Tab-separated table of C-alpha atoms and ligand atoms in Angstrom:
chain	number	residue	atom	x	y	z
V	1	MET	CA	6.646	-6.396	12.879
V	2	SER	CA	3.544	-4.286	12.292
V	3	GLY	CA	4.216	-2.637	15.676
V	4	ASP	CA	6.897	-0.670	13.790
V	5	LEU	CA	4.313	0.844	11.475
V	6	SER	CA	2.871	4.320	11.927
V	7	PRO	CA	-0.901	4.500	12.591
V	8	ILE	CA	-1.518	5.556	8.987
V	9	ASP	CA	0.521	2.669	7.565
V	10	THR	CA	-1.207	0.296	9.980
V	11	ALA	CA	-4.568	1.577	8.699
V	12	LYS	CA	-3.509	0.976	5.085
V	13	PHE	CA	-2.053	-2.430	5.927
V	14	VAL	CA	-5.159	-3.737	7.727
V	15	ALA	CA	-7.463	-2.448	4.974
V	16	ALA	CA	-5.311	-4.296	2.434
V	17	LYS	CA	-5.143	-7.427	4.573
V	18	ARG	CA	-8.941	-7.550	4.871
V	19	ALA	CA	-9.478	-6.840	1.155
V	20	VAL	CA	-7.260	-9.677	-0.057
V	21	GLU	CA	-9.582	-12.079	1.796
V	22	TYR	CA	-11.895	-11.540	-1.194
V	23	VAL	CA	-9.317	-13.086	-3.527
V	24	GLU	CA	-9.856	-16.748	-4.409
V	25	ASP	CA	-7.589	-19.296	-6.012
V	26	GLY	CA	-7.282	-18.869	-9.785
V	27	MET	CA	-8.646	-15.329	-9.886
V	28	ARG	CA	-7.481	-12.625	-12.293
V	29	VAL	CA	-6.952	-9.598	-10.080
V	30	GLY	CA	-6.526	-5.932	-10.989
V	31	LEU	CA	-3.693	-4.461	-8.941
V	32	GLY	CA	-4.141	-0.777	-8.080
V	33	THR	CA	-1.506	1.897	-7.676
V	34	GLY	CA	-0.368	3.964	-4.688
V	35	SER	CA	0.863	3.420	-1.150
V	36	THR	CA	-2.294	1.598	0.012
V	37	ALA	CA	-2.396	-0.591	-3.078
V	38	ALA	CA	1.257	-1.491	-2.481
V	39	TRP	CA	0.170	-2.990	0.869
V	40	MET	CA	-2.407	-5.035	-1.013
V	41	VAL	CA	0.267	-6.399	-3.359
V	42	ARG	CA	2.374	-7.393	-0.330
V	43	CYS	CA	-0.623	-9.039	1.365
V	44	LEU	CA	-1.462	-10.968	-1.801
V	45	ALA	CA	2.134	-12.181	-2.080
V	46	GLU	CA	1.941	-13.269	1.563
V	47	ARG	CA	-1.177	-15.346	0.868
V	48	MET	CA	0.579	-16.915	-2.116
V	49	ARG	CA	3.567	-17.861	0.068
V	50	GLU	CA	1.604	-19.074	3.051
V	51	GLU	CA	-1.462	-20.663	1.464
V	52	GLY	CA	-0.282	-21.507	-2.035
V	53	LEU	CA	-2.859	-19.089	-3.491
V	54	ARG	CA	-2.458	-18.841	-7.275
V	55	ILE	CA	-3.527	-15.656	-9.002
V	56	ARG	CA	-2.669	-13.631	-12.071
V	57	GLY	CA	-2.404	-9.886	-11.628
V	58	VAL	CA	-3.063	-7.034	-14.039
V	59	PRO	CA	-1.138	-4.009	-12.731
V	60	THR	CA	-2.377	-0.460	-13.253
V	61	SER	CA	1.073	1.148	-13.501
V	62	THR	CA	4.704	0.323	-14.139
V	63	ARG	CA	5.337	0.895	-10.395
V	64	THR	CA	2.809	-1.733	-9.394
V	65	ALA	CA	4.019	-4.125	-12.088
V	66	GLU	CA	7.571	-3.864	-10.736
V	67	LEU	CA	6.477	-4.513	-7.140
V	68	ALA	CA	4.228	-7.419	-8.115
V	69	ARG	CA	6.963	-9.104	-10.158
V	70	LYS	CA	9.483	-8.561	-7.380
V	71	LEU	CA	7.160	-10.309	-4.921
V	72	GLY	CA	6.544	-13.264	-7.252
V	73	ILE	CA	3.066	-12.420	-8.542
V	74	GLN	CA	2.434	-13.509	-12.134
V	75	VAL	CA	1.809	-10.330	-14.110
V	76	ILE	CA	-0.322	-10.416	-17.263
V	77	SER	CA	-1.718	-7.663	-19.477
V	78	LEU	CA	-5.382	-6.715	-19.515
V	79	ASP	CA	-5.618	-8.026	-23.065
V	80	GLU	CA	-4.323	-11.401	-21.885
V	81	ALA	CA	-6.781	-11.420	-18.988
V	82	LYS	CA	-9.628	-9.962	-21.069
V	83	TRP	CA	-11.820	-9.624	-17.964
V	84	LEU	CA	-11.020	-9.588	-14.259
V	85	ASP	CA	-12.691	-11.153	-11.251
V	86	LEU	CA	-11.714	-8.371	-8.917
V	87	THR	CA	-9.722	-5.141	-8.717
V	88	ILE	CA	-8.365	-3.778	-5.456
V	89	ASP	CA	-7.126	-0.189	-5.457
V	90	GLY	CA	-6.754	2.886	-3.273
V	91	ALA	CA	-8.573	6.207	-3.702
V	92	ASP	CA	-8.063	9.873	-2.939
V	93	GLU	CA	-11.675	10.459	-1.854
V	94	PHE	CA	-14.880	8.428	-1.626
V	95	ASP	CA	-18.410	9.654	-0.946
V	96	PRO	CA	-21.432	7.908	0.651
V	97	ASN	CA	-22.400	6.444	-2.769
V	98	LEU	CA	-18.861	5.022	-3.110
V	99	ASN	CA	-18.106	7.359	-5.976
V	100	LEU	CA	-14.418	8.202	-6.034
V	101	ILE	CA	-11.733	10.669	-6.941
V	102	LYS	CA	-8.623	8.825	-8.081
V	103	GLY	CA	-5.405	9.715	-9.853
V	104	GLY	CA	-3.419	11.388	-7.091
V	105	GLY	CA	-0.702	8.898	-8.003
V	106	GLY	CA	-1.062	9.650	-11.704
V	107	ALA	CA	-2.393	6.241	-12.762
V	108	LEU	CA	-6.092	7.055	-13.217
V	109	LEU	CA	-6.331	5.995	-16.859
V	110	GLN	CA	-5.147	2.419	-16.439
V	111	GLU	CA	-6.907	2.257	-13.064
V	112	LYS	CA	-10.258	3.189	-14.584
V	113	ILE	CA	-9.894	0.801	-17.522
V	114	VAL	CA	-8.898	-2.070	-15.242
V	115	ALA	CA	-11.571	-1.389	-12.598
V	116	THR	CA	-14.273	-1.101	-15.269
V	117	ALA	CA	-13.184	-4.436	-16.727
V	118	SER	CA	-13.699	-6.183	-13.370
V	119	ASP	CA	-16.670	-7.992	-11.859
V	120	GLN	CA	-15.976	-6.166	-8.605
V	121	MET	CA	-13.898	-3.194	-7.464
V	122	ILE	CA	-12.785	-2.957	-3.842
V	123	VAL	CA	-11.283	0.289	-2.577
V	124	ILE	CA	-8.896	0.156	0.352
V	125	THR	CA	-8.365	3.313	2.348
V	126	ASP	CA	-7.960	5.019	5.668
V	127	ALA	CA	-10.779	7.084	7.137
V	128	SER	CA	-9.276	10.418	6.023
V	129	LYS	CA	-10.450	9.784	2.447
V	130	ARG	CA	-14.158	9.657	3.402
V	131	VAL	CA	-16.049	12.834	2.394
V	132	GLU	CA	-19.682	13.914	2.224
V	133	ALA	CA	-19.135	15.514	-1.205
V	134	LEU	CA	-16.240	14.914	-3.589
V	135	GLY	CA	-13.966	17.734	-4.656
V	136	ASN	CA	-11.750	18.852	-1.825
V	137	PHE	CA	-8.991	16.706	-3.326
V	138	PRO	CA	-7.974	18.250	-6.687
V	139	LEU	CA	-9.563	16.240	-9.499
V	140	PRO	CA	-6.914	14.782	-11.828
V	141	VAL	CA	-7.659	14.933	-15.543
V	142	GLU	CA	-5.328	13.218	-18.001
V	143	VAL	CA	-4.724	15.230	-21.185
V	144	ILE	CA	-2.583	14.595	-24.238
V	145	PRO	CA	0.545	16.787	-24.435
V	146	PHE	CA	-0.430	18.246	-27.845
V	147	GLY	CA	-2.041	21.624	-27.206
V	148	TRP	CA	-2.373	21.013	-23.482
V	149	GLN	CA	-2.568	24.754	-22.733
V	150	THR	CA	-5.550	25.097	-25.052
V	151	THR	CA	-7.138	22.020	-23.466
V	152	LYS	CA	-6.549	23.572	-20.030
V	153	ALA	CA	-8.284	26.793	-21.119
V	154	LEU	CA	-11.224	24.781	-22.510
V	155	VAL	CA	-11.452	22.791	-19.278
V	156	GLU	CA	-11.528	25.994	-17.180
V	157	GLU	CA	-14.172	27.495	-19.454
V	158	THR	CA	-16.279	24.342	-19.163
V	159	LEU	CA	-16.028	24.331	-15.370
V	160	ALA	CA	-17.783	27.714	-15.251
V	161	GLY	CA	-20.977	25.965	-16.421
V	162	LEU	CA	-20.790	23.071	-13.950
V	163	ASP	CA	-21.983	22.678	-10.358
V	164	VAL	CA	-18.516	23.091	-8.820
V	165	LEU	CA	-17.010	25.668	-6.490
V	166	GLY	CA	-13.723	26.268	-8.311
V	167	ASP	CA	-12.570	26.735	-11.903
V	168	LYS	CA	-8.773	26.553	-11.751
V	169	ALA	CA	-6.724	23.837	-13.426
V	170	ALA	CA	-3.032	23.349	-12.668
V	171	LEU	CA	-0.591	21.344	-14.770
V	172	ARG	CA	0.943	18.665	-12.549
V	173	LEU	CA	4.710	18.970	-12.394
V	174	ASN	CA	7.528	16.541	-11.707
V	175	GLY	CA	10.216	18.933	-10.514
V	176	ASP	CA	10.272	21.679	-13.144
V	177	ALA	CA	8.926	19.513	-15.979
V	178	PRO	CA	5.349	18.422	-16.685
V	179	TYR	CA	4.443	15.127	-15.043
V	180	VAL	CA	4.261	12.340	-17.634
V	181	THR	CA	1.917	9.392	-17.148
V	182	ASP	CA	2.619	5.790	-18.158
V	183	GLU	CA	0.724	6.618	-21.362
V	184	GLY	CA	2.948	9.623	-22.112
V	185	ASN	CA	0.243	12.157	-21.219
V	186	HIS	CA	0.054	15.079	-18.773
V	187	ILE	CA	-2.279	15.667	-15.837
V	188	LEU	CA	-4.315	18.761	-14.997
V	189	ASP	CA	-5.359	18.955	-11.335
V	190	LEU	CA	-8.719	20.737	-11.052
V	191	HIS	CA	-9.279	22.683	-7.839
V	192	LEU	CA	-13.051	22.349	-7.567
V	193	HIS	CA	-13.476	22.279	-3.727
V	194	ARG	CA	-16.942	20.759	-4.084
V	195	ILE	CA	-18.398	18.772	-6.986
V	196	GLY	CA	-22.193	19.084	-6.800
V	197	ASN	CA	-22.895	16.603	-9.619
V	198	PRO	CA	-19.973	14.171	-10.065
V	199	ARG	CA	-21.702	12.148	-12.797
V	200	GLN	CA	-22.353	15.216	-14.959
V	201	THR	CA	-18.855	16.573	-14.287
V	202	ALA	CA	-17.262	13.283	-15.372
V	203	LEU	CA	-19.311	13.104	-18.572
V	204	VAL	CA	-18.798	16.742	-19.566
V	205	LEU	CA	-15.028	16.746	-18.938
V	206	ASN	CA	-14.581	13.714	-21.183
V	207	GLN	CA	-16.257	15.567	-24.081
V	208	ILE	CA	-13.439	18.133	-24.263
V	209	PRO	CA	-10.952	17.422	-27.088
V	210	GLY	CA	-7.536	16.646	-25.623
V	211	VAL	CA	-8.985	15.159	-22.430
V	212	VAL	CA	-8.230	11.452	-22.265
V	213	GLU	CA	-9.949	10.591	-18.976
V	214	ASN	CA	-10.840	12.097	-15.627
V	215	GLY	CA	-10.375	10.760	-12.110
V	216	LEU	CA	-14.057	10.557	-11.186
V	217	PHE	CA	-15.035	6.902	-10.734
V	218	ILE	CA	-18.843	6.827	-10.836
V	219	ASP	CA	-20.713	3.578	-10.071
V	220	ILE	CA	-17.502	1.585	-10.434
V	221	CYS	CA	-16.625	0.826	-6.808
V	222	ASP	CA	-18.614	-1.942	-5.065
V	223	VAL	CA	-16.915	-2.224	-1.686
V	224	VAL	CA	-14.859	0.128	0.480
V	225	VAL	CA	-12.604	-1.270	3.181
V	226	ILE	CA	-11.554	1.386	5.695
V	227	GLY	CA	-8.613	0.561	7.949
V	228	TYR	CA	-7.838	2.221	11.274
V	229	GLY	CA	-4.569	2.661	13.149
V	230	ASP	CA	-5.669	0.277	15.905
V	231	GLY	CA	-6.288	-2.637	13.519
V	232	ARG	CA	-10.056	-2.188	13.106
V	233	VAL	CA	-11.546	-2.476	9.642
V	234	GLU	CA	-14.952	-1.423	8.364
V	235	VAL	CA	-16.323	-2.953	5.171
V	236	THR	CA	-19.141	-1.197	3.290
V	237	ASP	CA	-20.759	-3.089	0.425
V	238	ILE	CA	-22.917	-0.731	-1.654
V	239	ASN	CA	-24.681	-3.553	-3.556
V	240	GLU	CA	-25.531	-5.598	-0.471
V	241	GLY	CA	-26.279	-2.477	1.570
V	242	THR	CA	-24.173	-3.851	4.435
V	243	ARG	CA	-21.563	-2.430	6.797
V	244	GLU	CA	-19.424	-4.763	8.916
V	245	GLN	CA	-16.639	-4.174	11.394
V	246	SER	CA	-13.856	-6.544	12.390
V	247	GLN	CA	-10.367	-6.516	13.861
V	248	ILE	CA	-7.194	-7.583	12.071
V	249	GLU	CA	-4.526	-9.317	14.149
V	250	LEU	CA	-1.400	-7.184	14.047
V	251	ALA	CA	0.849	-10.145	14.849
V	252	GLU	CA	3.963	-11.062	12.870
V	253	SER	CA	3.551	-11.167	9.100
V	254	THR	CA	6.702	-12.892	7.920
V	255	ASN	CA	8.482	-11.268	4.966
V	256	LEU	CA	5.564	-8.922	4.363
V	257	PHE	CA	7.715	-5.837	4.666
V	258	SER	CA	10.745	-7.162	2.781
V	259	ASP	CA	10.497	-4.577	-0.014
V	260	LEU	CA	10.089	-1.555	2.243
V	261	GLY	CA	13.776	-0.839	2.651
V	262	ASP	CA	14.221	0.101	-1.026
C	1	5RP	C1	-3.195	6.522	-8.025
C	1	5RP	C2	-4.399	6.556	-7.169
C	1	5RP	C3	-4.240	6.107	-5.768
C	1	5RP	O1	-5.055	5.009	-5.548
C	1	5RP	C4	-4.634	7.223	-4.852
C	1	5RP	O2	-3.847	8.349	-5.165
C	1	5RP	C5	-4.425	6.835	-3.387
C	1	5RP	O3	-3.066	6.672	-3.138
C	1	5RP	P1	-2.522	6.333	-1.694
C	1	5RP	O4	-3.018	4.963	-1.354
C	1	5RP	O5	-1.028	6.400	-1.824
C	1	5RP	O6	-3.064	7.392	-0.746
C	1	5RP	O7	-5.485	6.895	-7.573
C	1	5RP	O8	-3.457	7.058	-9.280
């Protein structure tokens, strides 16, 4: 079955497959958002079917909640879970310190809350997301709709004083209308090209009135699992200081792709 997948989907699939090995029976698991995270939800559902694994999932978006429910995963709210054993999510960029840019899929706010409320965060990705310095991917910043143009101007003004190479913010659109997050907010995508000091940038952006949260995840991610198109996976654990490689069998995974035709 996985022979039908493109190399990029294979990379996402094997990263997800390796990451769900961290999940143990009874865990409360944060379920990320995006195309890579969707593979993780499918792989978790497969382990539930095949091994009887029981977990409760806290989704980070309505999209992920829908997929999880459809595949038979028990969905609970973060307030019901209170704290999570593990969150597995994708990323738009990660650097050598495993700091991240997230929010390309528009779910950064719930993703950051859920990841921060977890004992461990695992990022699943393909190798294209690895960078020496964050910032080539536009940094998403969630802002409330009230006065968003003023907030945008304040953000651009603030960027001039930061160690970044760009100072332009663009309102994310959905067709002709502003993109609306699950929380009813908008997103500004900041074209920074290179973020010299991600920690400072994250802190300063969040001081601006109207900014709800930014997509810089600093000291939140513990493990990155990189998948490759040939089935190899590389696991980097920043706390243990380890890097391991292994190979995922690309043999039949029954029912794993049942939702893909939608
Ligand atoms: C959503 C995210 C995603 O994790 C990020 O955009 C990566 O998505 P994909 O796995 O589809 O490349 O942060 O808000």
